[in-house]
Coordinates of C-alpha atoms in Angstrom, one line a residue:
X1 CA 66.0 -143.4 -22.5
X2 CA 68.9 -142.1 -24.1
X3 CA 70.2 -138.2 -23.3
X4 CA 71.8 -136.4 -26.5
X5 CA 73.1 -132.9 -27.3
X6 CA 71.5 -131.5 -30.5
X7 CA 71.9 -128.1 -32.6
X8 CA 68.7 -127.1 -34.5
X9 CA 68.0 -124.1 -36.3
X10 CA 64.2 -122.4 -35.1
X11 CA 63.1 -119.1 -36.3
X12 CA 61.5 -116.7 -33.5
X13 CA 59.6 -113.5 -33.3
X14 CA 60.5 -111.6 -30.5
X15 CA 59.4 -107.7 -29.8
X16 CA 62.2 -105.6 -28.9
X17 CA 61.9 -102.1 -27.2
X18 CA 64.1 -100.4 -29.3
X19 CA 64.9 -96.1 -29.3
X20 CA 63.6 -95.8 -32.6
X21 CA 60.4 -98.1 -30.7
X22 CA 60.0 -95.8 -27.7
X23 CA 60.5 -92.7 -29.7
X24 CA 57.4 -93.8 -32.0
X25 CA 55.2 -94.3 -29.4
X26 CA 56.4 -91.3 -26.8
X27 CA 55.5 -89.5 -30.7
X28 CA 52.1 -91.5 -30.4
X29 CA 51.2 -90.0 -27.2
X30 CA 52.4 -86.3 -27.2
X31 CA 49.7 -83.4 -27.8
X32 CA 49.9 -80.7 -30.5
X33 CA 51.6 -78.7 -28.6
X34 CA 54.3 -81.0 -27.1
X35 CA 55.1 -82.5 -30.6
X36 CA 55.6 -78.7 -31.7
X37 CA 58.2 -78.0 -29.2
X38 CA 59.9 -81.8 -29.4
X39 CA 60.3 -80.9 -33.4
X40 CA 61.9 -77.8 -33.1
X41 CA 64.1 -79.5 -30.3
X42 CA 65.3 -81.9 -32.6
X43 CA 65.5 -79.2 -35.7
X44 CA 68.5 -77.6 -33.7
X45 CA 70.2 -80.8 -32.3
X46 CA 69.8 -83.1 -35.7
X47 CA 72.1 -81.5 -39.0
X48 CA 70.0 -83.7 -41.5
X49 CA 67.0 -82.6 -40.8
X50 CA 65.7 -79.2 -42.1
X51 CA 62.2 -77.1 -42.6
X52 CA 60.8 -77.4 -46.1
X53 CA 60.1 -74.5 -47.3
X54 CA 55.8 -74.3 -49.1
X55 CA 56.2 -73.3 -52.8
X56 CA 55.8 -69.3 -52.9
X57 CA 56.9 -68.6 -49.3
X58 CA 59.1 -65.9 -50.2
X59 CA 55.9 -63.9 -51.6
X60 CA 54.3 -64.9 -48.9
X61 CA 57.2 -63.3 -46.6
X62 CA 57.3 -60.1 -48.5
X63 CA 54.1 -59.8 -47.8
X64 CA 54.1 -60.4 -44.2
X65 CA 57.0 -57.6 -44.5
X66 CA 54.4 -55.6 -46.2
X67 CA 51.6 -56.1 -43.6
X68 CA 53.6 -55.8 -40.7
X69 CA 55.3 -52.1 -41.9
X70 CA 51.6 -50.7 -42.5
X71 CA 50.4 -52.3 -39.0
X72 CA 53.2 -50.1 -37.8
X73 CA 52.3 -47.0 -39.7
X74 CA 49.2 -47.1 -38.8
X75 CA 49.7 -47.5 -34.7
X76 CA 51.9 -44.7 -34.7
X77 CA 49.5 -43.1 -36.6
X78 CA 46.9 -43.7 -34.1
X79 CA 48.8 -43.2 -31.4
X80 CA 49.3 -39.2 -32.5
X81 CA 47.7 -37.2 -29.6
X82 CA 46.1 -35.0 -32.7
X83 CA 42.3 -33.9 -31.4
X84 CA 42.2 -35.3 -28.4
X85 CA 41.3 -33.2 -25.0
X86 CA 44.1 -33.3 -22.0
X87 CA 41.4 -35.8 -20.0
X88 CA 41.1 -38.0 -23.6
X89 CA 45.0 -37.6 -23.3
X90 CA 45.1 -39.0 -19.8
X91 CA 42.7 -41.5 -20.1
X92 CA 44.7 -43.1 -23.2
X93 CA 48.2 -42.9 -20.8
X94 CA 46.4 -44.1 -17.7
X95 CA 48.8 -46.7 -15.5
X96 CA 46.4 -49.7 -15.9
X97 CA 46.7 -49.6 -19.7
X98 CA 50.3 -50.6 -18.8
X99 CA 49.9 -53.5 -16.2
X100 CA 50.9 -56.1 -17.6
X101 CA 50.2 -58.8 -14.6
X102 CA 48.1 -58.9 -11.8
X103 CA 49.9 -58.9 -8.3
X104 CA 50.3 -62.1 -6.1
X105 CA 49.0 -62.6 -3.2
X106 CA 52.0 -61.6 -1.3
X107 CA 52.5 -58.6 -2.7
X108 CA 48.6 -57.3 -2.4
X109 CA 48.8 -57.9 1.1
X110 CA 52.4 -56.0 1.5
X111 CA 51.1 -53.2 -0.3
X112 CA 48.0 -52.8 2.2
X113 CA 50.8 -53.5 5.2
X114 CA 52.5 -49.9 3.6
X115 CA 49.2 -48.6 3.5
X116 CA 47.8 -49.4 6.5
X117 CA 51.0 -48.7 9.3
X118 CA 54.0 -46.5 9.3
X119 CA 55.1 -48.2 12.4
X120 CA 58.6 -50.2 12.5
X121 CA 57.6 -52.8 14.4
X122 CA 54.3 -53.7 12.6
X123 CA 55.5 -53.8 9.7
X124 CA 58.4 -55.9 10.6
X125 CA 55.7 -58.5 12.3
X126 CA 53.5 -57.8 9.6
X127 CA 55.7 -59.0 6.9
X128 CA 56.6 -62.1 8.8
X129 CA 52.9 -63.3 8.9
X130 CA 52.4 -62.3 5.5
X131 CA 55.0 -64.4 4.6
X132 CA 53.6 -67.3 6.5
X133 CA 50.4 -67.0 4.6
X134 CA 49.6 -69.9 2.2
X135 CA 48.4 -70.1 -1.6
X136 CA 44.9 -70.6 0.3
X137 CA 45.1 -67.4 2.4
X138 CA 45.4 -69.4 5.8
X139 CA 48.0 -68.6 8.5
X140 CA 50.7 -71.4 8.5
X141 CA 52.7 -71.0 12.0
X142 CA 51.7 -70.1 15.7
X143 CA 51.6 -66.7 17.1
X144 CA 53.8 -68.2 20.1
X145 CA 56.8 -69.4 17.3
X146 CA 56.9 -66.0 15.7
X147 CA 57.1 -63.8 18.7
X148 CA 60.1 -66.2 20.0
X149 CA 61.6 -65.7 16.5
X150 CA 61.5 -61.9 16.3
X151 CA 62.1 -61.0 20.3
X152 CA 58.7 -59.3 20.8
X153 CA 55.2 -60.0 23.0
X154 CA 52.4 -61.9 21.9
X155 CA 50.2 -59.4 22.2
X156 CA 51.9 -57.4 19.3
X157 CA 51.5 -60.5 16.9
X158 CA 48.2 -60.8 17.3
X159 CA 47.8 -56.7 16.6
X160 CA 49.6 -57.0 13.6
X161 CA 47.9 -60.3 12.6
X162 CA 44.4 -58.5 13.2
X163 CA 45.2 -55.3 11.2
X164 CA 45.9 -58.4 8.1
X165 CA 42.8 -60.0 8.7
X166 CA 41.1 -56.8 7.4
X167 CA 42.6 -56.7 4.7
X168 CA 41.2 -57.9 1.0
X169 CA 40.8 -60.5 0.2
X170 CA 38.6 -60.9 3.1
X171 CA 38.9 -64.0 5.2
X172 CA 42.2 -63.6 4.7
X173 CA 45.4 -64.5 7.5
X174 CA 42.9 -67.3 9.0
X175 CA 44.2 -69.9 11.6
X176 CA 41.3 -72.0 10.1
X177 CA 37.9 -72.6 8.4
X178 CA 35.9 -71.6 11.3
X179 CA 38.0 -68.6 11.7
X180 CA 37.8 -67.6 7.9
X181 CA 34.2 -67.5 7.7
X182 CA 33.9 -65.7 10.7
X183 CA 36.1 -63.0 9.3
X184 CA 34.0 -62.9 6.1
X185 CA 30.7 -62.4 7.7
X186 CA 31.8 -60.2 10.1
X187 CA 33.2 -57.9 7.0
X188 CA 30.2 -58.1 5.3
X189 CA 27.8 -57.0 8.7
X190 CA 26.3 -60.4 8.4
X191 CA 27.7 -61.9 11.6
X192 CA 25.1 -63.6 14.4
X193 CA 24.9 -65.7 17.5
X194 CA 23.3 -68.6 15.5
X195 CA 26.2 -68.1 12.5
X196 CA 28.8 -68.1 14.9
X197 CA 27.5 -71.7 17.0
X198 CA 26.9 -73.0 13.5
X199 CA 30.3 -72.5 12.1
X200 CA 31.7 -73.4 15.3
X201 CA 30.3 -76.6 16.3
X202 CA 28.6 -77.8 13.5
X203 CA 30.1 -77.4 10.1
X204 CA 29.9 -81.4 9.3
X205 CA 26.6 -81.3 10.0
X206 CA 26.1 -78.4 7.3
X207 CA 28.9 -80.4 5.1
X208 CA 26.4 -83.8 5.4
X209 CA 22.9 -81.7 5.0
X210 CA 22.0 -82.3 7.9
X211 CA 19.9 -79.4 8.6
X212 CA 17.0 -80.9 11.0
X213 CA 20.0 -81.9 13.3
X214 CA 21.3 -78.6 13.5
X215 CA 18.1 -77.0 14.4
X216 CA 17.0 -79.5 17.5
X217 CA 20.3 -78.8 18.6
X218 CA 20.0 -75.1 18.4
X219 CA 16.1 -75.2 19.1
X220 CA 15.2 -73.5 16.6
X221 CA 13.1 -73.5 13.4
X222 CA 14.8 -75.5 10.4
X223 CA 14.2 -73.0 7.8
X224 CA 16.0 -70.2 9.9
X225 CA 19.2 -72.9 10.3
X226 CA 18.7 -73.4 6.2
X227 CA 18.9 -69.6 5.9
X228 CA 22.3 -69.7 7.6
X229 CA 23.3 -72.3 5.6
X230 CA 22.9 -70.8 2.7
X231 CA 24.3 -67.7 4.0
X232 CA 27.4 -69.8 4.6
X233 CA 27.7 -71.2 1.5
X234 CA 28.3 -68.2 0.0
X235 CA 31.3 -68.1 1.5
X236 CA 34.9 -68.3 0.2
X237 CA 36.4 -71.2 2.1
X238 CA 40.0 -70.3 0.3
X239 CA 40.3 -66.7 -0.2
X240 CA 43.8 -66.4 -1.2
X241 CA 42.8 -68.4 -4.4
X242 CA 41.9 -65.4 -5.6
X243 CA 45.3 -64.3 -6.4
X244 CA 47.4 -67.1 -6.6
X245 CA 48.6 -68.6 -10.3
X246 CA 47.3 -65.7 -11.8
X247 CA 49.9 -65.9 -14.7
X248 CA 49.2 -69.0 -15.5
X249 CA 47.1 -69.3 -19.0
X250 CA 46.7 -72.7 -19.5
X251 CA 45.5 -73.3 -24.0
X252 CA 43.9 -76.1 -25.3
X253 CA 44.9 -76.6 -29.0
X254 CA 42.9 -79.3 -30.4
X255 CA 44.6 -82.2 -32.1
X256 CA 41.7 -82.9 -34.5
X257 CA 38.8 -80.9 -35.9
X258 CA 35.5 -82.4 -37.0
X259 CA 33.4 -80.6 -39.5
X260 CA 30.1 -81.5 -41.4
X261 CA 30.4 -80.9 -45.3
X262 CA 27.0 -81.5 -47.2
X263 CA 25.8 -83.7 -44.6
X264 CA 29.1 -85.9 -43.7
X265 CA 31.3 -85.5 -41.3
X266 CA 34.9 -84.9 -42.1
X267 CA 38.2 -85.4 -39.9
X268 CA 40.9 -83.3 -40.4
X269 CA 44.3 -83.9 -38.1
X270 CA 45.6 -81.0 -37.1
X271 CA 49.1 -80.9 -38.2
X272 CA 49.0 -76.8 -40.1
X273 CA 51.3 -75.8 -37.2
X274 CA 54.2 -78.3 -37.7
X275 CA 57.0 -77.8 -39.9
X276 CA 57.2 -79.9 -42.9
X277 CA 60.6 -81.9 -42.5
X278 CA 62.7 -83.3 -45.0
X279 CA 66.5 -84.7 -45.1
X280 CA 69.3 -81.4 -46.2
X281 CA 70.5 -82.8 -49.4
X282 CA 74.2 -81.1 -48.3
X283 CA 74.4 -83.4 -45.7
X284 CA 73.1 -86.4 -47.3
X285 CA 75.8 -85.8 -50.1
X286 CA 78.5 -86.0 -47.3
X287 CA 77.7 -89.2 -46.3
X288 CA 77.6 -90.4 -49.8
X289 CA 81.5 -89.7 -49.7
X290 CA 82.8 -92.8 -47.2
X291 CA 86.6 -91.1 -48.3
X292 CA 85.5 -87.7 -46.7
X293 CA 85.8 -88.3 -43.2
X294 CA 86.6 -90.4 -40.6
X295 CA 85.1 -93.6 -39.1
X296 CA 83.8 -92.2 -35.8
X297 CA 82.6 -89.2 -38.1
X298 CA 80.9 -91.5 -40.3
X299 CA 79.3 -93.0 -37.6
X300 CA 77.9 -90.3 -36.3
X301 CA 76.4 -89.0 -39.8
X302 CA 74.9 -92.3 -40.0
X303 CA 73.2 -92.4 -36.5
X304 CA 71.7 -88.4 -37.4
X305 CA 70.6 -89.5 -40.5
X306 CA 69.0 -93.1 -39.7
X307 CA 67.3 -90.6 -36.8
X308 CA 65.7 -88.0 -39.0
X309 CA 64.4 -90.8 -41.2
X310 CA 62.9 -92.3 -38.7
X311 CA 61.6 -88.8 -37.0
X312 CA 59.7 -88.3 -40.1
X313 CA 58.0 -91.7 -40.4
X314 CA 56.8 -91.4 -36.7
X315 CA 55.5 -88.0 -37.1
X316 CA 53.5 -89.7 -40.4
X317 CA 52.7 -92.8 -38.5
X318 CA 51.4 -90.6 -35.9
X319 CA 48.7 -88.5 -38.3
X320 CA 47.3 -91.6 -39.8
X321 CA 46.8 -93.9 -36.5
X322 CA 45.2 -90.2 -34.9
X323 CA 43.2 -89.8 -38.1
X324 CA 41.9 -93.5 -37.8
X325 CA 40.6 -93.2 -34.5
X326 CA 39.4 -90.0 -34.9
X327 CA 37.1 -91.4 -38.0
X328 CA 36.2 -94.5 -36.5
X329 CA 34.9 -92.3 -33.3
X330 CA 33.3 -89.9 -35.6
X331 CA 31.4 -92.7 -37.2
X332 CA 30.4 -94.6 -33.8
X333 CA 29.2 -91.2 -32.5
X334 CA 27.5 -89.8 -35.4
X335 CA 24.1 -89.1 -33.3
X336 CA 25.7 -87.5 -30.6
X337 CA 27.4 -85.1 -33.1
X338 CA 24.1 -84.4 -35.1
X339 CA 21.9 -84.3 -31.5
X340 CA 23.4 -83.8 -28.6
X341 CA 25.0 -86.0 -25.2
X342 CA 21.6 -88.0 -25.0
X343 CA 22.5 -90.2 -27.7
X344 CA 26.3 -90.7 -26.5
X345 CA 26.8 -94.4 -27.0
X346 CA 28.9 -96.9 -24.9
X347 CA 32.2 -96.9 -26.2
X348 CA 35.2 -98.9 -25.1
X349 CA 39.0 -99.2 -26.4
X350 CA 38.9 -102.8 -27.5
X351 CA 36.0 -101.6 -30.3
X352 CA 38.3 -98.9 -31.6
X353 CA 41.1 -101.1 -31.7
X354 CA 39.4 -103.7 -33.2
X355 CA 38.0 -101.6 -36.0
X356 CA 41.0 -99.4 -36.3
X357 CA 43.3 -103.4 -36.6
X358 CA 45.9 -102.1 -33.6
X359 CA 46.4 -103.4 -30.3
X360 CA 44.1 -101.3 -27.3
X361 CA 46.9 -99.8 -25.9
X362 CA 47.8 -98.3 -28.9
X363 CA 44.4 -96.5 -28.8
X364 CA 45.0 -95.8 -25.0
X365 CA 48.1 -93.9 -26.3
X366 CA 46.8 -92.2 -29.7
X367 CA 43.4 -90.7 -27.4
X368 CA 45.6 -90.0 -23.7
X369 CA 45.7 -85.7 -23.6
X370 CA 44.4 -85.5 -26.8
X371 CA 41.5 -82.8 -27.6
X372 CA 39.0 -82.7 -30.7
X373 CA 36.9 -79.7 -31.9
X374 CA 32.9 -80.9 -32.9
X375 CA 30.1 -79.2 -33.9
X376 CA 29.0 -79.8 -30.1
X377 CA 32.0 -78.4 -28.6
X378 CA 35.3 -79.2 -27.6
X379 CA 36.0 -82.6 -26.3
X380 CA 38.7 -84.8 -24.7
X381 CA 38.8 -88.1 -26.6
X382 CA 38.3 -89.7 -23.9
X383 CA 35.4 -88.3 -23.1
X384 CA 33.6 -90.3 -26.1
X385 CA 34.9 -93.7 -24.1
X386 CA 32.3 -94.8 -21.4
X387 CA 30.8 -97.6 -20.5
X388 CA 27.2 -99.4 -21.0
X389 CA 23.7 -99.3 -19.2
X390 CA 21.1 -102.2 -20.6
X391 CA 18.1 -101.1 -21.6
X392 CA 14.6 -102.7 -22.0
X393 CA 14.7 -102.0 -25.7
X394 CA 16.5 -104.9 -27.4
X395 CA 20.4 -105.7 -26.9
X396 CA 21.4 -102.1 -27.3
X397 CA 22.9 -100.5 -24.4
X398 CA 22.5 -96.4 -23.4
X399 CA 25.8 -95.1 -22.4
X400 CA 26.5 -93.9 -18.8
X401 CA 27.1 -90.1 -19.9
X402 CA 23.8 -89.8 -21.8
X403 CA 22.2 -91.0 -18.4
X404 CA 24.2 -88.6 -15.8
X405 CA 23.2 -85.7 -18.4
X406 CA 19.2 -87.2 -18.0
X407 CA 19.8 -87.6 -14.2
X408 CA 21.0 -83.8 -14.3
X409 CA 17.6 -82.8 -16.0
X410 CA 15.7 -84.6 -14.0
X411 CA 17.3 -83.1 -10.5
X412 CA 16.9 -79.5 -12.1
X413 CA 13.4 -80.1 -12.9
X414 CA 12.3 -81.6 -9.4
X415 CA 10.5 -79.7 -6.5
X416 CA 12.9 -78.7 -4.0
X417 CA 10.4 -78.8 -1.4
X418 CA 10.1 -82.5 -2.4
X419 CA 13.2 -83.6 -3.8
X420 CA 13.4 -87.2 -5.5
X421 CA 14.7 -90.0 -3.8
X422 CA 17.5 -92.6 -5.9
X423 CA 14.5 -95.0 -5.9
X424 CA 12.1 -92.6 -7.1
X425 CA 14.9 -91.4 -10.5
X426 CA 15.8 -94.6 -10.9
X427 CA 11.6 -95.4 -12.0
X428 CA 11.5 -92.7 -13.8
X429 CA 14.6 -93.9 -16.1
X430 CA 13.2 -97.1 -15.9
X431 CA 10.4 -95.5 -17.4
X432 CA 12.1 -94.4 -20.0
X433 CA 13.3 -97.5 -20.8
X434 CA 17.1 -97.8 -18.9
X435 CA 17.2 -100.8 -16.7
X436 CA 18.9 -99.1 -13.7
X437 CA 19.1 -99.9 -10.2
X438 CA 19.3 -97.3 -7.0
X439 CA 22.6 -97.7 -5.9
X440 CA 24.0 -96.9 -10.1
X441 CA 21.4 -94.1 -9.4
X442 CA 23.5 -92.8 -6.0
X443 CA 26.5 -93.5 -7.6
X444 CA 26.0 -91.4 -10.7
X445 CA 24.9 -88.8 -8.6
X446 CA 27.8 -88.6 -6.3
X447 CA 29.8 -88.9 -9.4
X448 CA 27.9 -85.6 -10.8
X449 CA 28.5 -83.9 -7.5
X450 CA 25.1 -83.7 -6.5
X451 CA 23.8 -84.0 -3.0
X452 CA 21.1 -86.1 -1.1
X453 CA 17.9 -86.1 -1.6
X454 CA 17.7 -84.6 2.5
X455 CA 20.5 -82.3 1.5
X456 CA 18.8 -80.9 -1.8
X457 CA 15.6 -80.3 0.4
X458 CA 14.3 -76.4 0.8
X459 CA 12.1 -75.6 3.9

């Protein structure tokens, strides 16, 4: 066999992950919001690409002008202290109408420090320990470390530490769990010898359900410990909670809405908060004149230009691909629109992506943090992917949503004195036609957050 050196000419199709590439899909995947804020980004940085102005929007701003100036009149108008009574007056002017953010959670437990001691030396302590306290309200150092650290006895530490434990919110400055509910009850006169050895010594057991436990431990009646319990429960196992991230208004702005029209359901991408972009004809001009500038200029003319093109088309390749899967989820989950979560049907990426003719992860990308408004609500698009339980009906399978909601009814509707068992839910689904087994059963349950049958029992 004889070895020789050949050159041959083969075409190839290779995929490479070009900027203008990852830009389209990083497009793909960004919410309403984010592509709002990545357009105007790229308004100021990019000379080529401007805001098209809508036909008439100079009425439209003189009216605006117009509106605004009688808005105006009319608050100062209002605001004219003509018939109103000195209380009326104060009312109107009162402090709170100014507040324009609640306080933290370090700074409503300094205030009550001001409030509550004149003394130096507590209020030096006390501000340390404050400071110490976490987002959850819990004490994070030792009494021992900060006594070393400001030169004074223990014994003053814990006065200053117990003086904070009374204040609001209550449960407040608390070494740890135990402590913190101990601190709540006690505020709220509902503190007791079977309360205290409860919290104490057996919060797993109350954690598990485990309520017959308790009582042969305590020797007493199990519908006193379930009493307790409850009691306990009603607790606020992270007080501080209460003020932390208070400032933080999280919006969802849905991507797509979903409205039935004479008995069809329409899809309408939401795109009315994006400026319309198109190329500034100034610029484009310039880099008609190759004599105008130099080569590096040109260069970088080019690159700004071949970049807002491309901007454009992603933004436009972005609305169809979000208004195909949009439709074709629409269409798959017609019933749940018209009826409710029962009739959810299984749903997975590959049938989307298969219908829609793109690849699954471009689905995965078009759906990831993406919100759409329904008749039925407002809805991750996710949320319509889930997967498939048989049923004894034909080949059709129910999906795993409809059957948590049922599982849900089914709990609420059961006698607490004799709650169902998985075995027991799972025959009556099976009754209903949904070829389920027990352990789906206590899966979907823990899944909904719902305890054990022992745990759900009232005594």
């Amino acid at each position: 066999m004889r070895l020789t050196h050949d050159v041959f000419l083969e075409q190839q199709q290779k995929l490479l992950m070009t900027p203008e590439l990852r830009q389209a899909i990083a497009i793909l995947q960004m919410s309403t919001l984010e592509l709002t804020e990545y357009i105007q980004r790229e308004l100021e940085e990019n000379p080529f690409l401007e805001e098209r102005e809508e036909q008439g929007e100079a009425d439209k701003q003189a009216q605006e002008n117009e509106n605004v100036k009688m808005e105006e009149w009319l608050e100062v108008f209002h605001d004219r202290d003509i018939g109103l009574t000195p209380r009326d007056r104060d009312e109107e002017k009162s402090f709170d109408n100014f507040l324009t953010r609640r306080p933290s959670l370090y700074e409503h437990l300094e205030f009550q420090l001001h409030i509550a001691s004149k003394k130096e030396d507590n209020l030096v302590i006390g501000n340390y320990l404050i400071g110490s306290i976490d987002n959850n309200g819990y004490l994070c150092i030792d009494l021992n470390e900060v006594a070393a650290k400001l030169n004074v006895s223990k014994d003053k530490v814990e006065e200053a530490l117990e003086l904070i434990q009374s204040f609001h919110p209550h449960g407040v400055g608390a070494r740890d769990l135990a402590e913190c509910l101990l601190l709540q009850l006690r505020h709220y006169g509902k503190e007791s010898d079977m309360a205290r050895d409860i919290i104490n010594n057996h919060l797993g057991d109350l954690a598990r359900g485990k309520l017959n436990k308790i009582a042969q431990v305590l020797a007493v009646p199990v519908e006193e410990v379930q009493d307790i319990c409850d009691l306990i429960r009603t607790l606020d196992p992270k007080p501080g909670l209460q003020y932390s991230n208070s400032n933080e208004i999280k919006y969802i702005l849905p991507d797509a809405f979903v409205e039935k029209v004479e008995g069809e359901y329409i899809v309408i991408v939401n795109d009315f908060n994006f400026p319309r972009l198109i190329i500034n004809q100034v610029y484009e001009s310039i880099l008609r004149q190759p004599n105008s500038f130099t080569q590096d200029a040109r260069k970088y003319l080019e690159d700004k230009m071949g970049s807002a093109i491309w901007l454009i088309r992603s933004i436009e390749q972005r609305r169809m691909t979000l208004y195909k899967v949009a439709r074709c989820i629409v269409d798959i989950q017609t019933e749940f629109l018209d009826h409710g979560v029962e009739y959810m049907k299984p749903l997975n990426l590959k049938q989307v992506a298969d219908i829609v003719e793109v690849h699954e992860s471009t689905v995965s990308r078009a759906t990831t943090n993406k919100y759409i408004q329904t008749p039925q609500g407002l809805f991750e698009l996710k949320y319509f992917f889930s997967t498939g339980v048989e049923s004894y009906h034909g080949s059709q399978k129910i999906s795993s949503k409809s059957i948590k909601h049922m599982l849900e009814e089914i709990v609420a509707a059961e006698d607490s004195t004799k709650p169902l068992s998985d075995d027991a839910i799972a025959k009556i689904l099976n009754k209903k036609g949904i070829r389920i087994s027990r352990r789906t059963v206590a899966k979907y349950r823990q899944e909904l957050g719902i305890l054990s049958t022992m745990a759900r029992k009232r005594y």
